[in-house]
Amino acid sequence: MTTTIPHWIEGRPHVSAGDRLPVVDPATGAVSAAVALADEDTVKQVVASAAAAFPAWRDLPAARRAQVLYTFRDLIRRHQDELAELITAQHGKTLDDARGEVARGLDSVELACGVPGLLKGEMSEQTGRGIDTFSTLHPLGVVLGITPFNFPVMIPLMMAAVAIASGNTFILKPSEQDPGPALRIAELARDAGLPDGVLSVIHGQQQVVESLIDHPDVAAVSFVGSTPIAHSIYQRAANAGKRVQAFGGAKNHLVVMPDAPIEAAADAISSAGFGAAGQRCMAISVAVAVGGVGDDLVTALSERAKAVVVGPGNDPASEIGPVVSAAAQQRIQGIVAAATAAGAKVVVDRSTEVVPGFENGFYVGPTLVDDVDPTAEIYQAEVFGPVVVVVRVDTLDEALKLIHDHEYGNGASIFTASGGAARKFQREASAGMVGVNVPIPVPVAPYSVAGWKNSVFGDTGLNNAAWRFYTQPKYVTARWDETVTGVDFGFRPN
């Protein structure tokens, strides 16, 4: 019998009466479980549970909330391998990559453990005669996180840790393609002492998401996924008067200057472009060759693309695993085929590669396309697969214009030995996260994850910026001076 992955409501598993969707192992194409989809009653139940838990959790001192989070952190660390195996089984990425994902999620939990020192207001004495002014930060209430398939542990922890530490209750709606890790996170949170209703998990598709956004007791929405859905969620949540941050797609450029070490740059592009089968919102999908480095760079990238070992994520020999679904596999292969038909210079094409013994798996091998025109679909679209395109330009200014003109602005990197070029790039690159001789410039948790342009809508920032997203300020002006009397109809300065 197929295992059913339930919701998590009131600190325990909950199987709804709704439909079921198959959960497929991307490495084999076989159904490994079924996920229960919520109906309207389940939506009402999960929000009611979170709303009921909010007052007591909000009123718990921040230091007490931190104690629960410290225990939660230790439990995640203790079960890191188990969580990685769940990610690999349902997402497909290699175990090594999955362990790295859990480690980055742990960074976010450790950030949240510092809530007593981070969730502070401000105070100014004597802002007027006998008057003090101060601010305090307050949780919002019930908040919703809608997370993507490509990071089923890291993104939920980035959202939930700070939201919960701030005194909110959190409803997690993970991707139905790999829902298992979310349930295990909820179980570990319960074991850490998190009260029932503070963290809930609910599964569903568009109708469930819309019902959650529309519910009057949901105060804020955080989303990570594709740009069209991010824009739709932003509009719906904003129209409903909710606070919202919605992170969308990306087309991240890595600029290789003439003075850059070609081998190091090629290693970085290959790791960041082909790693996780290209299914990272910060994957490098465009290599920009400046000046005369194009031929040498393409040669080095070609050697690496041909050498990458593709296979199931639980095989230690595999360097990249499958993509998440048959639909993703077909979409990526279709984009490569269309580029080939349009006359693109495809240097390496492993997009239709079949892994022996895993013929039904959803594999897409590394693909390299040279001398790409910026108007081409394969340049403009977010492929979200192990496909790297090379664009050749003459100057750094041309490279910066490419980045500026693209609709997405998640990340951009430069490889150079020149401090001047690096400084110009970090100041002028039109992206929210910039790397200098670093291929994937996602900052550590005490900083923030944020994008520009059509990569984000609404209030930006995960990790450290999330303290402000998940709280609302209150400003108090107080006078304790009994000698002040008299009626004054003017609006006076202090």
mmCIF file of C-alpha atoms in Angstrom, residues 18-180:
data_model
loop_
_atom_site.group_PDB
_atom_site.id
_atom_site.type_symbol
_atom_site.label_atom_id
_atom_site.label_comp_id
_atom_site.label_asym_id
_atom_site.label_seq_id
_atom_site.Cartn_x
_atom_site.Cartn_y
_atom_site.Cartn_z
ATOM 1 C CA GLY A 18 -9.588 15.562 0.118
ATOM 2 C CA ASP A 19 -7.914 14.131 -2.949
ATOM 3 C CA ARG A 20 -4.493 12.503 -3.100
ATOM 4 C CA LEU A 21 -1.541 13.239 -5.370
ATOM 5 C CA PRO A 22 1.283 10.797 -6.082
ATOM 6 C CA VAL A 23 4.757 11.607 -4.779
ATOM 7 C CA VAL A 24 7.284 10.301 -7.289
ATOM 8 C CA ASP A 25 10.924 9.318 -6.833
ATOM 9 C CA PRO A 26 12.644 11.359 -9.590
ATOM 10 C CA ALA A 27 15.512 8.884 -9.818
ATOM 11 C CA THR A 28 13.273 5.975 -10.834
ATOM 12 C CA GLY A 29 9.970 7.506 -11.896
ATOM 13 C CA ALA A 30 8.188 5.231 -9.407
ATOM 14 C CA VAL A 31 5.451 6.407 -7.042
ATOM 15 C CA SER A 32 6.826 6.355 -3.491
ATOM 16 C CA ALA A 33 3.919 7.859 -1.538
ATOM 17 C CA ALA A 34 0.752 9.908 -1.817
ATOM 18 C CA VAL A 35 0.163 13.336 -0.324
ATOM 19 C CA ALA A 36 -3.202 14.278 1.157
ATOM 20 C CA LEU A 37 -4.626 17.480 -0.320
ATOM 21 C CA ALA A 38 -6.580 19.768 1.946
ATOM 22 C CA ASP A 39 -10.264 20.549 1.556
ATOM 23 C CA GLU A 40 -11.972 23.716 2.814
ATOM 24 C CA ASP A 41 -12.632 22.221 6.243
ATOM 25 C CA THR A 42 -8.926 21.445 6.627
ATOM 26 C CA VAL A 43 -8.005 25.031 5.684
ATOM 27 C CA LYS A 44 -10.400 26.393 8.310
ATOM 28 C CA GLN A 45 -9.105 23.943 10.882
ATOM 29 C CA VAL A 46 -5.428 24.768 10.359
ATOM 30 C CA VAL A 47 -5.994 28.542 10.529
ATOM 31 C CA ALA A 48 -8.216 28.199 13.610
ATOM 32 C CA SER A 49 -5.522 26.117 15.316
ATOM 33 C CA ALA A 50 -2.809 28.660 14.524
ATOM 34 C CA ALA A 51 -5.000 31.566 15.624
ATOM 35 C CA ALA A 52 -5.835 29.866 18.921
ATOM 36 C CA ALA A 53 -2.158 29.185 19.650
ATOM 37 C CA PHE A 54 -1.041 32.750 18.912
ATOM 38 C CA PRO A 55 -1.873 34.641 22.151
ATOM 39 C CA ALA A 56 0.019 32.289 24.475
ATOM 40 C CA TRP A 57 3.016 32.002 22.139
ATOM 41 C CA ARG A 58 3.131 35.781 21.623
ATOM 42 C CA ASP A 59 3.123 36.358 25.374
ATOM 43 C CA LEU A 60 5.909 33.857 26.081
ATOM 44 C CA PRO A 61 9.129 35.752 26.849
ATOM 45 C CA ALA A 62 11.544 35.853 23.918
ATOM 46 C CA ALA A 63 14.182 34.018 25.924
ATOM 47 C CA ARG A 64 11.750 31.128 26.486
ATOM 48 C CA ARG A 65 10.968 30.992 22.783
ATOM 49 C CA ALA A 66 14.716 30.916 22.120
ATOM 50 C CA GLN A 67 15.113 27.897 24.422
ATOM 51 C CA VAL A 68 12.667 25.928 22.277
ATOM 52 C CA LEU A 69 14.515 26.993 19.130
ATOM 53 C CA TYR A 70 17.864 25.921 20.557
ATOM 54 C CA THR A 71 16.443 22.456 21.184
ATOM 55 C CA PHE A 72 14.909 22.459 17.700
ATOM 56 C CA ARG A 73 18.300 23.351 16.234
ATOM 57 C CA ASP A 74 19.976 20.473 18.065
ATOM 58 C CA LEU A 75 17.330 18.006 16.872
ATOM 59 C CA ILE A 76 17.731 19.098 13.239
ATOM 60 C CA ARG A 77 21.488 18.683 13.536
ATOM 61 C CA ARG A 78 21.007 15.230 15.061
ATOM 62 C CA HIS A 79 18.658 14.216 12.224
ATOM 63 C CA GLN A 80 20.565 15.959 9.433
ATOM 64 C CA ASP A 81 21.296 12.748 7.515
ATOM 65 C CA GLU A 82 17.687 11.603 7.802
ATOM 66 C CA LEU A 83 16.421 14.914 6.439
ATOM 67 C CA ALA A 84 18.958 14.764 3.615
ATOM 68 C CA GLU A 85 17.777 11.276 2.663
ATOM 69 C CA LEU A 86 14.171 12.522 2.563
ATOM 70 C CA ILE A 87 15.196 15.402 0.284
ATOM 71 C CA THR A 88 17.059 13.069 -2.067
ATOM 72 C CA ALA A 89 14.219 10.545 -2.189
ATOM 73 C CA GLN A 90 11.582 13.118 -3.157
ATOM 74 C CA HIS A 91 13.524 15.934 -4.840
ATOM 75 C CA GLY A 92 16.351 13.951 -6.439
ATOM 76 C CA LYS A 93 19.406 16.043 -5.540
ATOM 77 C CA THR A 94 22.513 14.227 -4.383
ATOM 78 C CA LEU A 95 22.907 13.389 -0.707
ATOM 79 C CA ASP A 96 25.918 15.676 -0.426
ATOM 80 C CA ASP A 97 23.928 18.579 -1.848
ATOM 81 C CA ALA A 98 20.973 17.740 0.413
ATOM 82 C CA ARG A 99 23.201 17.772 3.496
ATOM 83 C CA GLY A 100 24.404 21.218 2.472
ATOM 84 C CA GLU A 101 20.806 22.383 2.185
ATOM 85 C CA VAL A 102 20.009 21.220 5.721
ATOM 86 C CA ALA A 103 23.148 22.974 6.985
ATOM 87 C CA ARG A 104 22.027 26.278 5.430
ATOM 88 C CA GLY A 105 18.608 25.808 7.029
ATOM 89 C CA LEU A 106 20.324 25.288 10.369
ATOM 90 C CA ASP A 107 22.036 28.670 9.923
ATOM 91 C CA SER A 108 18.596 30.293 9.820
ATOM 92 C CA VAL A 109 17.468 28.502 12.979
ATOM 93 C CA GLU A 110 20.642 29.596 14.762
ATOM 94 C CA LEU A 111 19.940 33.181 13.688
ATOM 95 C CA ALA A 112 16.440 32.898 15.181
ATOM 96 C CA CYS A 113 17.864 31.600 18.467
ATOM 97 C CA GLY A 114 19.261 35.100 18.982
ATOM 98 C CA VAL A 115 15.773 36.596 19.241
ATOM 99 C CA PRO A 116 16.249 38.128 22.724
ATOM 100 C CA GLY A 117 19.000 40.364 21.395
ATOM 101 C CA LEU A 118 17.636 40.942 17.900
ATOM 102 C CA LEU A 119 13.980 41.758 18.550
ATOM 103 C CA LYS A 120 14.573 45.097 20.207
ATOM 104 C CA GLY A 121 12.966 48.481 19.788
ATOM 105 C CA GLU A 122 14.506 51.910 20.333
ATOM 106 C CA MET A 123 14.196 54.641 22.944
ATOM 107 C CA SER A 124 14.974 58.336 23.134
ATOM 108 C CA GLU A 125 14.704 60.279 26.375
ATOM 109 C CA GLN A 126 13.542 63.876 26.614
ATOM 110 C CA THR A 127 12.218 64.177 23.073
ATOM 111 C CA GLY A 128 10.127 66.983 24.559
ATOM 112 C CA ARG A 129 9.870 68.575 27.961
ATOM 113 C CA GLY A 130 9.324 65.569 30.238
ATOM 114 C CA ILE A 131 8.548 63.365 27.232
ATOM 115 C CA ASP A 132 10.184 60.079 26.225
ATOM 116 C CA THR A 133 9.619 58.303 22.897
ATOM 117 C CA PHE A 134 10.210 54.622 22.300
ATOM 118 C CA SER A 135 9.280 51.830 19.943
ATOM 119 C CA THR A 136 8.478 48.154 20.402
ATOM 120 C CA LEU A 137 8.140 45.326 17.894
ATOM 121 C CA HIS A 138 5.064 43.114 17.884
ATOM 122 C CA PRO A 139 4.269 39.861 16.037
ATOM 123 C CA LEU A 140 1.631 39.914 13.319
ATOM 124 C CA GLY A 141 -0.368 36.802 14.247
ATOM 125 C CA VAL A 142 -0.922 33.872 11.881
ATOM 126 C CA VAL A 143 1.553 33.942 8.983
ATOM 127 C CA LEU A 144 1.701 31.723 5.901
ATOM 128 C CA GLY A 145 4.765 30.369 4.097
ATOM 129 C CA ILE A 146 4.443 28.853 0.605
ATOM 130 C CA THR A 147 7.688 27.112 -0.294
ATOM 131 C CA PRO A 148 9.172 25.587 -3.483
ATOM 132 C CA PHE A 149 10.229 22.069 -4.389
ATOM 133 C CA ASN A 150 13.916 22.863 -4.886
ATOM 134 C CA PHE A 151 14.724 23.568 -1.218
ATOM 135 C CA PRO A 152 12.191 21.594 0.854
ATOM 136 C CA VAL A 153 14.136 22.125 4.110
ATOM 137 C CA MET A 154 16.164 25.321 3.731
ATOM 138 C CA ILE A 155 13.409 27.691 2.575
ATOM 139 C CA PRO A 156 10.821 26.497 5.156
ATOM 140 C CA LEU A 157 13.401 27.005 7.908
ATOM 141 C CA MET A 158 14.396 30.430 6.547
ATOM 142 C CA MET A 159 10.770 31.509 6.852
ATOM 143 C CA ALA A 160 9.523 29.635 9.897
ATOM 144 C CA ALA A 161 12.459 30.146 12.257
ATOM 145 C CA VAL A 162 12.322 33.943 12.365
ATOM 146 C CA ALA A 163 8.514 34.036 12.110
ATOM 147 C CA ILE A 164 8.124 31.759 15.131
ATOM 148 C CA ALA A 165 10.928 33.396 17.103
ATOM 149 C CA SER A 166 9.169 36.739 16.605
ATOM 150 C CA GLY A 167 6.061 35.371 18.339
ATOM 151 C CA ASN A 168 3.928 34.514 15.318
ATOM 152 C CA THR A 169 2.312 31.179 14.537
ATOM 153 C CA PHE A 170 3.329 29.744 11.175
ATOM 154 C CA ILE A 171 1.440 27.711 8.566
ATOM 155 C CA LEU A 172 3.712 25.984 6.059
ATOM 156 C CA LYS A 173 2.360 25.027 2.633
ATOM 157 C CA PRO A 174 5.216 23.050 1.015
ATOM 158 C CA SER A 175 5.426 21.853 -2.559
ATOM 159 C CA GLU A 176 3.289 18.785 -3.118
ATOM 160 C CA GLN A 177 6.148 17.319 -5.188
ATOM 161 C CA ASP A 178 8.366 16.731 -2.125
ATOM 162 C CA PRO A 179 6.238 17.241 1.008
ATOM 163 C CA GLY A 180 7.913 14.689 3.267
#
